[in-house]
Short mmCIF file of C-alpha atoms and ligand atoms in Angstrom, two decimals:
data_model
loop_
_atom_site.label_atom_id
_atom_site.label_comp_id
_atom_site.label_asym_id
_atom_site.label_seq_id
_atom_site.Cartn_x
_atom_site.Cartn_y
_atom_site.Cartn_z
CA UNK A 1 -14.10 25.08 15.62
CA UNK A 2 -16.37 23.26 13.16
CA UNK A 3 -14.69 21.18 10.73
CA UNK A 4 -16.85 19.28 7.88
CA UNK A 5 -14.67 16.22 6.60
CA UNK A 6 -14.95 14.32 3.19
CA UNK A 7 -13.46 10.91 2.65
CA UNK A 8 -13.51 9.85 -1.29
CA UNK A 9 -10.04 7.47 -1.41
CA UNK A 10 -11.76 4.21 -2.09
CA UNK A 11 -15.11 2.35 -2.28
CA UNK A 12 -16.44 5.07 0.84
CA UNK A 13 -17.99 7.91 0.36
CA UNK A 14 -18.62 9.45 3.30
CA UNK A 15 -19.22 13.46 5.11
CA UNK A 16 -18.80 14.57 8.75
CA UNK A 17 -19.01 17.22 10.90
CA UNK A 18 -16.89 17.63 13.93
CA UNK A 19 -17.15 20.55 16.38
CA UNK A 20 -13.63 20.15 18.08
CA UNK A 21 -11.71 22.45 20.96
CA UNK A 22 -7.81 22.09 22.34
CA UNK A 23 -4.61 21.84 21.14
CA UNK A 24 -3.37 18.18 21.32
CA UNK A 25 -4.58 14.46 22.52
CA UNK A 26 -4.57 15.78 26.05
CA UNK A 27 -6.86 18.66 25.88
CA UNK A 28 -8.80 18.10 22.89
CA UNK A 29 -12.49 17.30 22.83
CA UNK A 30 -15.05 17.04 20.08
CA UNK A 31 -18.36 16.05 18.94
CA UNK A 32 -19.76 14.89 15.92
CA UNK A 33 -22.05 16.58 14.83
CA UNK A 34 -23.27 14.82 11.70
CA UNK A 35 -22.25 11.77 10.11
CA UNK A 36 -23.45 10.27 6.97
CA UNK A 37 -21.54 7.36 4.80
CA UNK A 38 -22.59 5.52 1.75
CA UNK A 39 -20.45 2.13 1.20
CA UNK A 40 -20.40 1.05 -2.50
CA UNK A 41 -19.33 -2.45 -1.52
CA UNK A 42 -22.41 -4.23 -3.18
CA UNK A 43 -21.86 -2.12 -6.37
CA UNK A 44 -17.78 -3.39 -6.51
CA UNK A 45 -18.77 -7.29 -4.99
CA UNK A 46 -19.52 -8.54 -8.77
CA UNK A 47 -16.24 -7.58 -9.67
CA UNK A 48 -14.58 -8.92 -6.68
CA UNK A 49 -12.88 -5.64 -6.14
CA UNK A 50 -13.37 -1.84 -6.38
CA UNK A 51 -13.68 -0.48 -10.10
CA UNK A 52 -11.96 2.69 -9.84
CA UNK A 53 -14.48 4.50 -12.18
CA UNK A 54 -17.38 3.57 -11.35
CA UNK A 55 -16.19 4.22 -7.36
CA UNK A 56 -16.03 7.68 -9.20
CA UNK A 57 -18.76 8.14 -10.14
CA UNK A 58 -20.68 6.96 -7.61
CA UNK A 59 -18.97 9.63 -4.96
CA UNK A 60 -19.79 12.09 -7.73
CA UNK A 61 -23.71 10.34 -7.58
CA UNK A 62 -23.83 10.66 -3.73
CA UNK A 63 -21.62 13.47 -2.44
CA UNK A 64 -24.73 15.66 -2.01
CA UNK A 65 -27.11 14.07 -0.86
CA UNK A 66 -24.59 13.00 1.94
CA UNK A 67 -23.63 16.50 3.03
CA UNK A 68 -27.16 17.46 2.94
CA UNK A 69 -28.06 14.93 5.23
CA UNK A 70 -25.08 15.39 7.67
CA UNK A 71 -25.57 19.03 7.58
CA UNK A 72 -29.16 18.65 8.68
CA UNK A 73 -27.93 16.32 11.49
CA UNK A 74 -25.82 18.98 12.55
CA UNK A 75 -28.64 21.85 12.35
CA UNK A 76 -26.55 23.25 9.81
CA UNK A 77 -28.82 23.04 6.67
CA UNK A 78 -30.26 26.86 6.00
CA UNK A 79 -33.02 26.43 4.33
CA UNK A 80 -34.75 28.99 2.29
CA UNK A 81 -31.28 31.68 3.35
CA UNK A 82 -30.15 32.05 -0.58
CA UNK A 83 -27.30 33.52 -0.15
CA UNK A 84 -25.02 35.30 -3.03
CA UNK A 85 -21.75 33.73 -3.62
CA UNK A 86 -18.90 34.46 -5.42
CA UNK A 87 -16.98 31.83 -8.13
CA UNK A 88 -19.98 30.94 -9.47
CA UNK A 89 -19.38 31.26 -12.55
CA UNK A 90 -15.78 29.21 -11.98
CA UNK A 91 -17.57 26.16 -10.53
CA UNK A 92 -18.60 24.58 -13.84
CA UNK A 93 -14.76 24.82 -14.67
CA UNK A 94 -14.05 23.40 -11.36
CA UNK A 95 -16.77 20.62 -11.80
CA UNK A 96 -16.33 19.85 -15.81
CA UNK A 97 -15.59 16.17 -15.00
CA UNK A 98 -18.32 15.72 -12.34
CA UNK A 99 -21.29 16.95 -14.55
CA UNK A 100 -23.73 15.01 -11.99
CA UNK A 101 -21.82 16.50 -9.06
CA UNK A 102 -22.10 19.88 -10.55
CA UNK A 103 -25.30 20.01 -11.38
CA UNK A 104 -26.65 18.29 -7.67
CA UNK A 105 -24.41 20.82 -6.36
CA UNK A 106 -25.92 23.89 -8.10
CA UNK A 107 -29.18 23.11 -7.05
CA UNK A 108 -28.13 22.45 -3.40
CA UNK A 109 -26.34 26.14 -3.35
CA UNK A 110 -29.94 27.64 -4.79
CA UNK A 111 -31.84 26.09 -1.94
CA UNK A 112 -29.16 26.62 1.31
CA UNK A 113 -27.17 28.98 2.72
CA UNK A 114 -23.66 29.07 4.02
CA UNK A 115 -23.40 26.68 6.92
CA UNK A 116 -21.48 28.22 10.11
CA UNK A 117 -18.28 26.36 9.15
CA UNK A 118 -14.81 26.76 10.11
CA UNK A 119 -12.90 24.41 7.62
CA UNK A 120 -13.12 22.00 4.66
CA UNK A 121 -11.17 18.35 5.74
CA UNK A 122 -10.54 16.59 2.34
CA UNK A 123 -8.78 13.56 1.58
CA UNK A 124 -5.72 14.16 -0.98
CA UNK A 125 -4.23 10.91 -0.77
CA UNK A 126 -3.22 7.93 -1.01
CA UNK A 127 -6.25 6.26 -2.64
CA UNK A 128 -7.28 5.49 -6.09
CA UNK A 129 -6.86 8.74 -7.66
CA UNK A 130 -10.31 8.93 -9.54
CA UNK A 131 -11.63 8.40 -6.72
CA UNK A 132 -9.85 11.31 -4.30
CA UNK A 133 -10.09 13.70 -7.54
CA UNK A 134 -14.05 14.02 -6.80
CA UNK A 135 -13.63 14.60 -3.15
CA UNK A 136 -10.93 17.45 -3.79
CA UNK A 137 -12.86 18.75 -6.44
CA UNK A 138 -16.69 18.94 -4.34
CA UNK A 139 -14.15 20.54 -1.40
CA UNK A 140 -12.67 23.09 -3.45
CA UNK A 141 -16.07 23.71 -5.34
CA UNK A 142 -17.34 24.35 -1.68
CA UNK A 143 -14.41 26.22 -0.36
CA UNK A 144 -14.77 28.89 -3.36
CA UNK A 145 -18.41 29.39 -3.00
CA UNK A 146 -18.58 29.43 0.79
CA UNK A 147 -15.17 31.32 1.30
CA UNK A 148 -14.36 28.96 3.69
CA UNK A 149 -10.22 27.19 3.82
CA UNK A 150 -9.23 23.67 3.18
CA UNK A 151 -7.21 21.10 5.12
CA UNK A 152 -5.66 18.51 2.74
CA UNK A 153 -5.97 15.51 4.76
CA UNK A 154 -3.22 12.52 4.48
CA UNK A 155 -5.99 9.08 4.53
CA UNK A 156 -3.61 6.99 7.08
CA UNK A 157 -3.26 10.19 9.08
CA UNK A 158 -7.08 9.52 9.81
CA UNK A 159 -6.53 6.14 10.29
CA UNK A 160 -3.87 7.11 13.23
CA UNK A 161 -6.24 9.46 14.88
CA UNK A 162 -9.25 7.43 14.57
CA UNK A 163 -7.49 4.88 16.57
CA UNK A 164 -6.65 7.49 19.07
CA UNK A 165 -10.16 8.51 19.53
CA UNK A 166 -11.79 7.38 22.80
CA UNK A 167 -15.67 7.92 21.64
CA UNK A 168 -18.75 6.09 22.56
CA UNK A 169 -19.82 5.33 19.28
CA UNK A 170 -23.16 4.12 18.61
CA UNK A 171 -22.77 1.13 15.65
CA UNK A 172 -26.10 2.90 14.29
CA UNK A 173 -23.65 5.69 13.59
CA UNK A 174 -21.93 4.43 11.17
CA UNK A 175 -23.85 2.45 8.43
CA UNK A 176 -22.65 0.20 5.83
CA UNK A 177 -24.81 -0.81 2.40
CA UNK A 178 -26.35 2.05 2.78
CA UNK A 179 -26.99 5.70 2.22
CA UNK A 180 -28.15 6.52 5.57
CA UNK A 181 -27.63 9.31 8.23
CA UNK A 182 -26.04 8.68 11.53
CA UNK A 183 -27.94 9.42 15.05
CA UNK A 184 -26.74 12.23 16.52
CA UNK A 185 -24.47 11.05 19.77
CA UNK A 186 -24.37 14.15 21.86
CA UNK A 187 -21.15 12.64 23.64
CA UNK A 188 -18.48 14.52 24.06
CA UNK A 189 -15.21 12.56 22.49
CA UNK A 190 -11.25 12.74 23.19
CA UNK A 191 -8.29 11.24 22.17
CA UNK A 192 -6.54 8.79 23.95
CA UNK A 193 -3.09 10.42 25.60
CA UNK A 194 -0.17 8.80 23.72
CA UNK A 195 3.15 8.40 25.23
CA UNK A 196 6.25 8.92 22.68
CA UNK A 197 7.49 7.03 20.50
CA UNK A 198 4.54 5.82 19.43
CA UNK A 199 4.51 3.04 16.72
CA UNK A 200 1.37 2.82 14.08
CA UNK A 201 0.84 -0.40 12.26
CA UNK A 202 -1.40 0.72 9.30
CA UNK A 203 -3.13 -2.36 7.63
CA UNK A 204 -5.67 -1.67 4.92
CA UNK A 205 -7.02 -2.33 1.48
CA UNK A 206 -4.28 -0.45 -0.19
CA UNK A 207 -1.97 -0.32 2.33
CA UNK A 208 0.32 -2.21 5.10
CA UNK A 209 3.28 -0.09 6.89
CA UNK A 210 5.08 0.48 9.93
CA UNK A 211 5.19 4.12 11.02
CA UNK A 212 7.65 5.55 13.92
CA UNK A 213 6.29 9.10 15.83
CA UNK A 214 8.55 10.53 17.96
CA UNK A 215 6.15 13.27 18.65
CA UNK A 216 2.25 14.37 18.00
CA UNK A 217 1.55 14.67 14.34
CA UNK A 218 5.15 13.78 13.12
CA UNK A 219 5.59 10.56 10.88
CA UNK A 220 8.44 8.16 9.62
CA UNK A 221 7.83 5.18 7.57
CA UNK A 222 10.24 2.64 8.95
CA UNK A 223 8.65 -0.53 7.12
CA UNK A 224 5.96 -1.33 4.31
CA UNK A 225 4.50 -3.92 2.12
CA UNK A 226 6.56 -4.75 -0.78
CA UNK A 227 4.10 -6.21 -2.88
CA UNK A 228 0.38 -6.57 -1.98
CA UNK A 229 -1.28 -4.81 0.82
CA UNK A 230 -2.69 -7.62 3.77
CA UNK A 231 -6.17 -6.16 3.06
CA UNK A 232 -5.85 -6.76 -0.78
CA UNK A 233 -4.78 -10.33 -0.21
CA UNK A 234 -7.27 -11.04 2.61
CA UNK A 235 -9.64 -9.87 -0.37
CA UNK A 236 -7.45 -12.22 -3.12
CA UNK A 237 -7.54 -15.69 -0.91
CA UNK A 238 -11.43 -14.96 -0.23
CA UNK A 239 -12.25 -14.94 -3.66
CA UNK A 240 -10.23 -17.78 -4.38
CA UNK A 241 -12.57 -19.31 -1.74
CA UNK A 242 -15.55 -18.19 -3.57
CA UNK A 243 -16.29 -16.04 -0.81
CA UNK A 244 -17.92 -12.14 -1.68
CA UNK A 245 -15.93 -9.09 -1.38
CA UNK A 246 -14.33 -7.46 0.52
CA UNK A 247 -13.17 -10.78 1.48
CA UNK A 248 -11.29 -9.83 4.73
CA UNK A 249 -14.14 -9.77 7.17
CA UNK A 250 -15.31 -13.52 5.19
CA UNK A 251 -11.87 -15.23 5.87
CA UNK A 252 -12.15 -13.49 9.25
CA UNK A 253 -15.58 -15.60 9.93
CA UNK A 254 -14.46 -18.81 8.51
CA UNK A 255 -11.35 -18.64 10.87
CA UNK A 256 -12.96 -18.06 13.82
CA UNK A 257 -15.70 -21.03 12.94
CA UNK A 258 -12.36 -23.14 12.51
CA UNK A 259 -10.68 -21.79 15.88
CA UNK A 260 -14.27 -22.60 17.47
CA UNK A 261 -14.64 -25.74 15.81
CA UNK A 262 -11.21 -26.93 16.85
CA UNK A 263 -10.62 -28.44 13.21
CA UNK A 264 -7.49 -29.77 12.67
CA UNK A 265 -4.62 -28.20 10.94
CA UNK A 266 -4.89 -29.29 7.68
CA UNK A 267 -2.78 -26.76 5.58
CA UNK A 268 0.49 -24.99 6.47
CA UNK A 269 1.61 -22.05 4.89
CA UNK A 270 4.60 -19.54 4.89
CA UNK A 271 5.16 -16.62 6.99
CA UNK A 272 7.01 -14.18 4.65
CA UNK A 273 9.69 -12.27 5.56
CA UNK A 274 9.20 -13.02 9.53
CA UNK A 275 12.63 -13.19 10.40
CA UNK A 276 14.32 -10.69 7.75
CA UNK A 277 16.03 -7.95 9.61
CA UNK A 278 13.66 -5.38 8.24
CA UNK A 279 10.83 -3.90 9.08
CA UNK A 280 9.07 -4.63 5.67
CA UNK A 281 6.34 -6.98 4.51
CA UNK A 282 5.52 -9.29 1.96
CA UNK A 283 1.76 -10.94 1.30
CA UNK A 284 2.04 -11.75 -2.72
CA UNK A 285 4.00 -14.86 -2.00
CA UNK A 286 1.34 -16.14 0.80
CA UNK A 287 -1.33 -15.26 -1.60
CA UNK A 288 -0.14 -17.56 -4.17
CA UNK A 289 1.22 -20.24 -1.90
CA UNK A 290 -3.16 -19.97 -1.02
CA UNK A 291 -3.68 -20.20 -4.51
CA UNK A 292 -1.77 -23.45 -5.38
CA UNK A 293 -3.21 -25.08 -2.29
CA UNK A 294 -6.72 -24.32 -3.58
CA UNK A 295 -5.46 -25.44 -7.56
CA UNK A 296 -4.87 -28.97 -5.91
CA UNK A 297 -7.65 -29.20 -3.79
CA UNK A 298 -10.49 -28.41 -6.03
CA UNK A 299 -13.15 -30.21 -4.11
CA UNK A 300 -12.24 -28.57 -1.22
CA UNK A 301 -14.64 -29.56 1.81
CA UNK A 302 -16.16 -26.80 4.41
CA UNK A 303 -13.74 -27.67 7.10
CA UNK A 304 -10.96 -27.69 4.57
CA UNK A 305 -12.19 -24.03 3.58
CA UNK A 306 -11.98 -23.10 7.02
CA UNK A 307 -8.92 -24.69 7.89
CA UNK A 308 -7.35 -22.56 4.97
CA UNK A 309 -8.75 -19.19 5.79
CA UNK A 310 -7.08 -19.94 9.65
CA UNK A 311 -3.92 -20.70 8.47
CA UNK A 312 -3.84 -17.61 5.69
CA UNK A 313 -5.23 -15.31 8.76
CA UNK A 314 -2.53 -16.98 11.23
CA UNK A 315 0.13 -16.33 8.70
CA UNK A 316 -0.47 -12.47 7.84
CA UNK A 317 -1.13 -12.20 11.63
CA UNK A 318 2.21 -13.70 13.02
CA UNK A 319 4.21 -11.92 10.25
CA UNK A 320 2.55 -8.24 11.39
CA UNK A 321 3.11 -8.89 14.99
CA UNK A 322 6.17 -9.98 15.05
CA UNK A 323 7.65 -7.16 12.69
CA UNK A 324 5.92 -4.88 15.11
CA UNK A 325 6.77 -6.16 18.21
CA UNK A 326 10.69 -6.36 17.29
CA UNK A 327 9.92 -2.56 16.07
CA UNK A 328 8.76 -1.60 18.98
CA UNK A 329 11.55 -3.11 21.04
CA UNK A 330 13.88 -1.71 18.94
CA UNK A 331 12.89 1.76 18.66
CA UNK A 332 11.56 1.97 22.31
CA UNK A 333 7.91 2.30 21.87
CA UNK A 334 5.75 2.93 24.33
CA UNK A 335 2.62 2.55 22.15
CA UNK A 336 1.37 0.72 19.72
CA UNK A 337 -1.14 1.31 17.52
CA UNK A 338 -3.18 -0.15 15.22
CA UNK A 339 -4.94 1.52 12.01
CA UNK A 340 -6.55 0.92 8.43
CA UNK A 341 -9.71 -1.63 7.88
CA UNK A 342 -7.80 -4.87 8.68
CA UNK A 343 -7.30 -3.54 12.19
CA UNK A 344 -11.35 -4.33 12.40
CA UNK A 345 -9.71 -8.18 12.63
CA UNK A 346 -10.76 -9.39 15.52
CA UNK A 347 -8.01 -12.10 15.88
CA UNK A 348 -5.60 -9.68 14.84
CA UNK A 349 -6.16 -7.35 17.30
CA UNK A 350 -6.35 -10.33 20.22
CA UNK A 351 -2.83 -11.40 18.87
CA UNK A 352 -1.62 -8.21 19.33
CA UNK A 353 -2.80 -7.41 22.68
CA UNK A 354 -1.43 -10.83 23.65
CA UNK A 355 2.01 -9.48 22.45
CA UNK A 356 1.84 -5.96 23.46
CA UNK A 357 0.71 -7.26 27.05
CA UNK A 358 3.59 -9.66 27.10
CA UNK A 359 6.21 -7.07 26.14
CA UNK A 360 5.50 -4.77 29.46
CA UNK A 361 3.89 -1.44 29.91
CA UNK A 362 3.18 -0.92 25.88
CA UNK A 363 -0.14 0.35 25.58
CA UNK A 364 -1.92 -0.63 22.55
CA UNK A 365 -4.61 1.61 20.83
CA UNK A 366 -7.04 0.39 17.96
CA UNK A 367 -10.19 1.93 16.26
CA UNK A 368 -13.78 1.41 17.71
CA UNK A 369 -14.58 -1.74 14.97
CA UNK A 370 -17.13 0.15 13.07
CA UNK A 371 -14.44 3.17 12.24
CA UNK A 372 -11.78 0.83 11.48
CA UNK A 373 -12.92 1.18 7.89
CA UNK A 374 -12.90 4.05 6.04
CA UNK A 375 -15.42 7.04 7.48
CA UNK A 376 -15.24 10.76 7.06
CA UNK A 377 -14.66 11.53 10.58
CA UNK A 378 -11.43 9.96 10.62
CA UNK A 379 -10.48 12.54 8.02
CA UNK A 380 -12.12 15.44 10.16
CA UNK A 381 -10.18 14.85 13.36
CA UNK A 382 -6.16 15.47 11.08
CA UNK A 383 -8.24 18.32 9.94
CA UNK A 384 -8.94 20.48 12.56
CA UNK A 385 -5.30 19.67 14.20
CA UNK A 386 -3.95 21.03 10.53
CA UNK A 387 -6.77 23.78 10.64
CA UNK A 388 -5.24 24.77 14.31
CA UNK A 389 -1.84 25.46 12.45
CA UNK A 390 -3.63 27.37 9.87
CA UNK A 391 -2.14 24.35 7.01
CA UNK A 392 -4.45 25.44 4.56
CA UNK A 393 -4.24 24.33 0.75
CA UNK A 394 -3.79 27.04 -2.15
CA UNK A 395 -7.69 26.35 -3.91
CA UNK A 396 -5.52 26.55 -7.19
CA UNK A 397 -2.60 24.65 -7.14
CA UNK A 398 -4.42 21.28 -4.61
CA UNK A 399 -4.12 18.20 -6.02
CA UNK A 400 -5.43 14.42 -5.82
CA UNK A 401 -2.18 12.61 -4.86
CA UNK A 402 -2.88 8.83 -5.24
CA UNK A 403 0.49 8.03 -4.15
CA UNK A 404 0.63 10.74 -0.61
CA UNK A 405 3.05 9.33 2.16
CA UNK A 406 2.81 10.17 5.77
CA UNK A 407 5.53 12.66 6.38
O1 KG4 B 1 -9.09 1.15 5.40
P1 KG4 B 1 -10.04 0.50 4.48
O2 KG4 B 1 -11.52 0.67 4.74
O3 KG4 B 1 -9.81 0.97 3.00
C1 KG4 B 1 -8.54 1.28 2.52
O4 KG4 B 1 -8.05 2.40 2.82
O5 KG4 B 1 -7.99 0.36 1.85
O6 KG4 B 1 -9.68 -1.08 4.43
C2 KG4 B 1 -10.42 -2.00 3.67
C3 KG4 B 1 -9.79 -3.37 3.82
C4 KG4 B 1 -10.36 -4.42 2.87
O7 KG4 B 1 -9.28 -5.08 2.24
C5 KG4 B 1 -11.10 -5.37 3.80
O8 KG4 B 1 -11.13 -6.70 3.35
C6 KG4 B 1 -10.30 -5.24 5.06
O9 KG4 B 1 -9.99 -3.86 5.15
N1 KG4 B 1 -11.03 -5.67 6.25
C7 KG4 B 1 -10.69 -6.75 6.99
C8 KG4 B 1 -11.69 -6.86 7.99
N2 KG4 B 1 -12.58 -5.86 7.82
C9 KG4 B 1 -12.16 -5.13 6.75
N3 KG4 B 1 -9.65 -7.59 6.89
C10 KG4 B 1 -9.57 -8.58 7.79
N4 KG4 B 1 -10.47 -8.79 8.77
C11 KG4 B 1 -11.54 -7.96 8.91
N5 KG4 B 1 -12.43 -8.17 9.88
ZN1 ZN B 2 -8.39 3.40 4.66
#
């Protein structure tokens, strides 16, 4: 089966193709096919965070050019093979927000044919809901004129399977800053085997919660962020450093330069909610607490700097492990997982192999580092599992949720 995906939920706008075969993690293979991603980041970095409009409009900007090129990776692209569809004539009402889109997209159905597709993977949610609105409406738009079904994707259902996914992937693949295509890696990909329950710690931008599975593709929230996502406040305490956005991967740098360094521990702040008997999180109060440190030291030296961004990245990281280590005793895991753009951390992900390792036979998965962000083919892989058990959305009645939970 030959699933295209399209991932819209934040600052990413992204397209992939999959060609996938089995039935769960321990038969299922795949290949991509064609990957392409565009990363606004250096449109949002002046405002030190991402501008839900103009991320808008810039999926609207880029959407086709994206699936042209990842179509043509794929050997997809038909040129000259006009073909006759039907809902024409309901696209501009489908498209009457996205003139740009519509308009890019009318020209690309006048100049290629159908592509040899099985289904449409679109994020619905959760994500800034401009944002998702432009994916679902370019899916739908293509789903009418190429009679082909739609999978509504859940966004940290991709982040669960990406971390599953045992894939040679070439960095190359997966490009950042840019509008670029991927190479094509001809390798075939599978999914790590998971034993049950499986526990998924899901750190992003918008996003920081403890998920239980007791078996494939089944999802309960047993813990989440009460306040700011970790992502959001790894962004927050960056740019109270002065440091560019998307601060996480900044304070990640400075910390390790202090680790390597072996500067002294200067600072000391809190670890919210470590030892509550819940399985939720807290990272508002740590991201103040950062905030009056860095109000009374305004001359704040380069070790100092780094000293701070170790202890913020110490903090958030002993708080998540140890709610998810006391989860995972509690509820019997026997893996771990790790999900969402923060799980690209690389002391984050050493802490919690450290733990994992020390708890017994827990396996831990996390995402290749370059598709620990937020790619398309993250949101192809929940597709073609959905597409399997024919979970296709009504064209009419699918909506942009900005607020979707995992269920
Ligand atoms: O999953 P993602 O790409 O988008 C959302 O769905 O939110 O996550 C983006 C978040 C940003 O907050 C970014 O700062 C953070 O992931 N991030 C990191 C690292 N790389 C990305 N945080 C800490 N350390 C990193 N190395
Ligand atoms: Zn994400």
């Amino acid at each position: 089966m030959k699933i295209l995906g399209i991932e819209t939920s934040c600052d990413e706008t992204a397209v992939c193709l999959i060609k996938a075969s089995g039935t769960g993690p321990e038969d299922f293979t795949y290949k991509v096919l064609g990957n392409a991603l565009y990363s606004q980041v250096a449109i949002h970095a002046p405002y030190g965070g991402v501008f839900p409009n103009l991320a808008k409009r810039e999926h609207a900007k880029n959407l086709v050019p994206l699936l042209t090129q990842a179509l043509q990776q794929s050997g997809l692209l038909l040129e000259g093979l006009t073909f006759q569809y039907s809902g024409r004539s309901d696209l501009p009402t489908l498209l009457v927000r996205e003139p740009e889109l519509l308009e890019q997209l009318t020209e690309f159905l006048a100049q290629y044919g159908k592509p040899d597709i099985d289904a449409i993977a679109v994020t619905a949610g959760p994500g800034l809901e401009p944002a998702l609105w432009v994916g679902v409406n370019f899916a739908r738009a293509l789903s009418l004129v190429w009679d082909i079904p739609i999978v509504a994707v859940n966004h940290m259902e991709g982040h669960v399977m990406m971390s599953m996914a045992q894939c040679e992937v070439d960095s190359e693949q997966l490009t950042v800053d840019r509008r670029e295509i991927a190479s094509n890696p001809s390798v075939n990909c599978k999914l790590s085997t998971v034993d049950f329950p499986l526990l998924s710690l899901l750190i992003s931008g918008g996003h920081t919660e403890l998920v239980l599975s007791t078996e494939w593709m089944k999802y309960q929230r047993i813990g989440e962020t009460r306040d700011d996502a970790v992502g959001e406040a790894f962004d927050k305490v960056a740019r109270m450093l002065g440091l560019p956005y998307p601060g996480g991967p900044e304070i990640s740098r400075l910390a390790a330069s202090a680790h390597a360094e072996g500067i002294t521990e200067v600072f000391a702040l809190p670890r919210p909610m470590i030892g509550e008997d819940n399985y939720d999180f807290s990272f508002s109060g740590l991201k103040t607490a950062v905030k009056r440190l860095a109000e009374a030291h305004p001359d704040m030296s380069d070790d100092e700097k780094k000293d701070l961004a170790r202890e913020f990245e110490d903090a958030a990281a002993d708080v998540l492990v140890a709610k998810t280590l006391r989860a995972a005793e509690e509820y019997g895991a026997q893996t771990v997982l790790v999900g969402g753009g923060v799980s690209a951390n690389t002391y984050i992900r050493q802490r919690l192999a450290e733990a994992t390792a020390g708890a017994g036979h827990i396996q831990l998965l996390v995402p290749p580092p370059e598709l620990a962000t937020d790619n398309a083919l993250m949101i192809a892989l929940p597709g073609y599992f959905r597409a399997l058990k024919k979970e296709f959305a009504d064209l009419t009645t699918l909506r942009a949720n900005g607020n979707l939970r995992l269920s």
